[in-house]
Amino acid sequence: TMAPRLLLLLLAFLRLGTTGPLVQGRGFRSPTVAWPSFFNFNQPQGVQETIQIPNNGSAPLLVDVQVFVSNVFNVDILRYTVSSMLLLRLSWVDTRLAWNASLYPQHAVTLPWDSLWTPGLTIQEALWVDWQDQSPRARVGPDGHVDLYLALTTETNCDFELLHFPRDQSDCNLSFYALSNTVLELEFRAHAVNEIVSVKREYVVWGLETQIPPRQLVPCFQVTLRLQNTALKAIIALLVPGEALLLADMCGGLLPLRATERIAYKVTLLLGYLVFHSSLVQALPSSSSCNPLLIYYFTVLLLLLFISTMETVLLAALQARGHLSARSSPIPTPRGEQQDHGDLGPHPEEAPGVKESRSWAEAADHIFFLVYVVGVVCSQFFFIGFWMWATCKSDPAPGEAIPHGGQPRL
């Protein structure tokens, strides 16, 4: 009979030892301080009422949001993604958490975020979100004012405007939605603060804005990051080699047409540029609309090098063919002149046909060289003007195309 009694006492002791610290550890009730009845979470009804959104009468609950942007990194224009580090400060008033400060002399208390109502946020453009604190705590004041800090790192999609790459400017949006509430229950008021102190980035944040998208079914706010490309890396890696190859090709036109090294020089430049162009295509992003102007620019450079190489090969071939045909049909000369020519040694006079074909080919090559130089210079000025004034409007996203799609709106 004593053994069952000891077992029952042991179980009762273990049950008290497990339930007591749990309530105290959560911070809702302490044996030394008299808390309001709300903080006694032994009452299941009080817990259920706390999880529900606070009632603000006929008006929706106003949640003030401050977005602190501390870092923007890993801007990938090939994948159309950008990574950023944010700190969200959410503030609202829950009168159910208020207490009489004269009776309960506590300036503020901290509560686990899952013990009271908090707005559940979802980033629409996010590929992944890493919340730095998996169990954040909310600070509650005597008047029911709640402050909640959420630190996160996220990678989001961004529709980069790359028409003027590498001097491009793009707006990347982060849309925060509270999918568990309606606009009749909840309303956001957002502000953004730029706290980025590092400028050693290829893309820098030169603007930060917040807005509330109109006519949405669920409460939301939007943070817009305005990114600007510094362009130094692209200029050194792309523009300088391309212009150097084009200048080298124009200098190759100064070589004599009959020099065999000229054809080898032109072909080497063309093959080198083909290798450069193939790597360039992989480095530049592509899009369904508004592709970078540099893609068309380097394609024009490839055509110019191809035309220059073909001109050299064709004129050299015509000159060689005329030289062979002139040598295969020599002009008959008197016997005395043949004897005199035989005494001239190793430098006989060229046939008239050879001189005529060579002078014609060299004149055509000279004219082409002048036209080619003028065309290259004019193309550079034309591209600069087109770069400055060209605009492009991207096609509408499938989600915004009407009537085949579109986000649900009121």
mmCIF file of N, CA and C in Angstrom, residues 159-206:
data_model
loop_
_atom_site.group_PDB
_atom_site.id
_atom_site.type_symbol
_atom_site.label_atom_id
_atom_site.label_comp_id
_atom_site.label_asym_id
_atom_site.label_seq_id
_atom_site.Cartn_x
_atom_site.Cartn_y
_atom_site.Cartn_z
ATOM 1 N N ASP A 159 13.250 43.129 -61.629
ATOM 2 C CA ASP A 159 13.187 43.380 -63.067
ATOM 3 C C ASP A 159 14.151 44.514 -63.416
ATOM 4 N N PHE A 160 15.398 44.148 -63.659
ATOM 5 C CA PHE A 160 16.409 45.141 -63.978
ATOM 6 C C PHE A 160 16.132 45.764 -65.346
ATOM 7 N N GLU A 161 16.294 47.078 -65.427
ATOM 8 C CA GLU A 161 16.212 47.793 -66.699
ATOM 9 C C GLU A 161 17.626 47.928 -67.242
ATOM 10 N N LEU A 162 17.991 47.032 -68.164
ATOM 11 C CA LEU A 162 19.382 46.907 -68.606
ATOM 12 C C LEU A 162 19.609 47.456 -70.001
ATOM 13 N N LEU A 163 18.726 48.324 -70.473
ATOM 14 C CA LEU A 163 18.909 48.890 -71.811
ATOM 15 C C LEU A 163 20.216 49.660 -71.895
ATOM 16 N N HIS A 164 20.533 50.459 -70.868
ATOM 17 C CA HIS A 164 21.742 51.283 -70.862
ATOM 18 C C HIS A 164 22.860 50.654 -70.040
ATOM 19 N N PHE A 165 22.855 49.338 -69.913
ATOM 20 C CA PHE A 165 23.952 48.663 -69.236
ATOM 21 C C PHE A 165 25.274 49.005 -69.935
ATOM 22 N N PRO A 166 26.340 49.391 -69.209
ATOM 23 C CA PRO A 166 26.551 49.286 -67.762
ATOM 24 C C PRO A 166 26.228 50.552 -66.969
ATOM 25 N N ARG A 167 25.564 51.519 -67.548
ATOM 26 C CA ARG A 167 25.123 52.702 -66.789
ATOM 27 C C ARG A 167 23.630 52.607 -66.531
ATOM 28 N N ASP A 168 23.208 51.458 -66.040
ATOM 29 C CA ASP A 168 21.788 51.203 -65.861
ATOM 30 C C ASP A 168 21.340 51.595 -64.461
ATOM 31 N N GLN A 169 20.062 51.911 -64.352
ATOM 32 C CA GLN A 169 19.401 52.219 -63.097
ATOM 33 C C GLN A 169 18.103 51.417 -63.040
ATOM 34 N N SER A 170 17.891 50.751 -61.918
ATOM 35 C CA SER A 170 16.741 49.861 -61.800
ATOM 36 C C SER A 170 16.067 50.074 -60.460
ATOM 37 N N ASP A 171 14.758 49.799 -60.432
ATOM 38 C CA ASP A 171 13.956 49.839 -59.208
ATOM 39 C C ASP A 171 13.580 48.409 -58.840
ATOM 40 N N CYS A 172 14.016 47.981 -57.663
ATOM 41 C CA CYS A 172 13.709 46.646 -57.163
ATOM 42 C C CYS A 172 12.703 46.762 -56.024
ATOM 43 N N ASN A 173 11.604 46.042 -56.132
ATOM 44 C CA ASN A 173 10.515 46.132 -55.161
ATOM 45 C C ASN A 173 10.527 44.935 -54.229
ATOM 46 N N LEU A 174 10.221 45.216 -52.956
ATOM 47 C CA LEU A 174 9.976 44.196 -51.954
ATOM 48 C C LEU A 174 8.573 44.447 -51.415
ATOM 49 N N SER A 175 7.642 43.574 -51.769
ATOM 50 C CA SER A 175 6.234 43.737 -51.402
ATOM 51 C C SER A 175 5.915 42.832 -50.222
ATOM 52 N N PHE A 176 5.560 43.444 -49.095
ATOM 53 C CA PHE A 176 5.223 42.714 -47.877
ATOM 54 C C PHE A 176 3.697 42.605 -47.772
ATOM 55 N N TYR A 177 3.187 41.373 -47.660
ATOM 56 C CA TYR A 177 1.755 41.122 -47.582
ATOM 57 C C TYR A 177 1.431 40.440 -46.253
ATOM 58 N N ALA A 178 0.328 40.850 -45.642
ATOM 59 C CA ALA A 178 -0.235 40.166 -44.474
ATOM 60 C C ALA A 178 -1.417 39.342 -44.952
ATOM 61 N N LEU A 179 -1.150 38.120 -45.345
ATOM 62 C CA LEU A 179 -2.161 37.302 -46.007
ATOM 63 C C LEU A 179 -3.241 36.795 -45.062
ATOM 64 N N SER A 180 -3.008 36.842 -43.764
ATOM 65 C CA SER A 180 -3.994 36.321 -42.815
ATOM 66 C C SER A 180 -5.034 37.359 -42.410
ATOM 67 N N ASN A 181 -4.950 38.582 -42.951
ATOM 68 C CA ASN A 181 -5.906 39.638 -42.606
ATOM 69 C C ASN A 181 -6.412 40.304 -43.876
ATOM 70 N N THR A 182 -7.459 41.084 -43.709
ATOM 71 C CA THR A 182 -8.029 41.843 -44.814
ATOM 72 C C THR A 182 -7.760 43.324 -44.603
ATOM 73 N N VAL A 183 -8.019 44.108 -45.637
ATOM 74 C CA VAL A 183 -7.797 45.551 -45.547
ATOM 75 C C VAL A 183 -8.800 46.208 -44.604
ATOM 76 N N LEU A 184 -9.894 45.516 -44.297
ATOM 77 C CA LEU A 184 -10.851 46.052 -43.333
ATOM 78 C C LEU A 184 -10.398 45.842 -41.891
ATOM 79 N N GLU A 185 -9.444 44.945 -41.698
ATOM 80 C CA GLU A 185 -8.946 44.660 -40.356
ATOM 81 C C GLU A 185 -7.609 45.316 -40.061
ATOM 82 N N LEU A 186 -6.777 45.474 -41.085
ATOM 83 C CA LEU A 186 -5.392 45.883 -40.859
ATOM 84 C C LEU A 186 -4.963 46.898 -41.913
ATOM 85 N N GLU A 187 -4.158 47.856 -41.504
ATOM 86 C CA GLU A 187 -3.633 48.883 -42.396
ATOM 87 C C GLU A 187 -2.188 49.187 -41.993
ATOM 88 N N PHE A 188 -1.322 49.311 -43.014
ATOM 89 C CA PHE A 188 0.089 49.591 -42.774
ATOM 90 C C PHE A 188 0.389 51.063 -43.073
ATOM 91 N N ARG A 189 1.330 51.588 -42.299
ATOM 92 C CA ARG A 189 1.917 52.898 -42.583
ATOM 93 C C ARG A 189 3.436 52.725 -42.523
ATOM 94 N N ALA A 190 4.066 52.765 -43.690
ATOM 95 C CA ALA A 190 5.468 52.348 -43.810
ATOM 96 C C ALA A 190 6.383 53.546 -44.022
ATOM 97 N N HIS A 191 7.586 53.426 -43.472
ATOM 98 C CA HIS A 191 8.674 54.379 -43.664
ATOM 99 C C HIS A 191 9.958 53.579 -43.865
ATOM 100 N N ALA A 192 10.871 54.129 -44.627
ATOM 101 C CA ALA A 192 12.135 53.448 -44.919
ATOM 102 C C ALA A 192 13.302 54.338 -44.518
ATOM 103 N N VAL A 193 14.345 53.698 -44.001
ATOM 104 C CA VAL A 193 15.558 54.394 -43.582
ATOM 105 C C VAL A 193 16.747 53.693 -44.217
ATOM 106 N N ASN A 194 17.597 54.465 -44.887
ATOM 107 C CA ASN A 194 18.788 53.920 -45.536
ATOM 108 C C ASN A 194 19.943 53.958 -44.549
ATOM 109 N N GLU A 195 20.363 52.787 -44.102
ATOM 110 C CA GLU A 195 21.467 52.670 -43.160
ATOM 111 C C GLU A 195 22.679 51.985 -43.774
ATOM 112 N N ILE A 196 22.784 52.015 -45.090
ATOM 113 C CA ILE A 196 23.924 51.397 -45.770
ATOM 114 C C ILE A 196 25.127 52.322 -45.638
ATOM 115 N N VAL A 197 26.207 51.812 -45.091
ATOM 116 C CA VAL A 197 27.414 52.622 -44.880
ATOM 117 C C VAL A 197 28.542 52.213 -45.821
ATOM 118 N N SER A 198 28.421 51.068 -46.477
ATOM 119 C CA SER A 198 29.466 50.610 -47.383
ATOM 120 C C SER A 198 29.108 50.982 -48.819
ATOM 121 N N VAL A 199 30.074 51.568 -49.532
ATOM 122 C CA VAL A 199 29.871 51.955 -50.934
ATOM 123 C C VAL A 199 30.742 51.118 -51.864
ATOM 124 N N LYS A 200 31.428 50.112 -51.343
ATOM 125 C CA LYS A 200 32.297 49.277 -52.168
ATOM 126 C C LYS A 200 31.467 48.173 -52.797
ATOM 127 N N ARG A 201 30.626 48.589 -53.699
ATOM 128 C CA ARG A 201 29.741 47.670 -54.407
ATOM 129 C C ARG A 201 29.692 48.062 -55.878
ATOM 130 N N GLU A 202 29.429 47.071 -56.724
ATOM 131 C CA GLU A 202 29.226 47.378 -58.140
ATOM 132 C C GLU A 202 27.919 48.131 -58.340
ATOM 133 N N TYR A 203 26.898 47.769 -57.571
ATOM 134 C CA TYR A 203 25.626 48.478 -57.576
ATOM 135 C C TYR A 203 25.455 49.183 -56.237
ATOM 136 N N VAL A 204 25.107 50.446 -56.276
ATOM 137 C CA VAL A 204 24.901 51.234 -55.069
ATOM 138 C C VAL A 204 23.437 51.656 -55.002
ATOM 139 N N VAL A 205 22.948 51.799 -53.775
ATOM 140 C CA VAL A 205 21.569 52.226 -53.533
ATOM 141 C C VAL A 205 21.563 53.748 -53.426
ATOM 142 N N TRP A 206 20.951 54.396 -54.397
ATOM 143 C CA TRP A 206 20.912 55.860 -54.385
ATOM 144 C C TRP A 206 19.509 56.394 -54.093
#
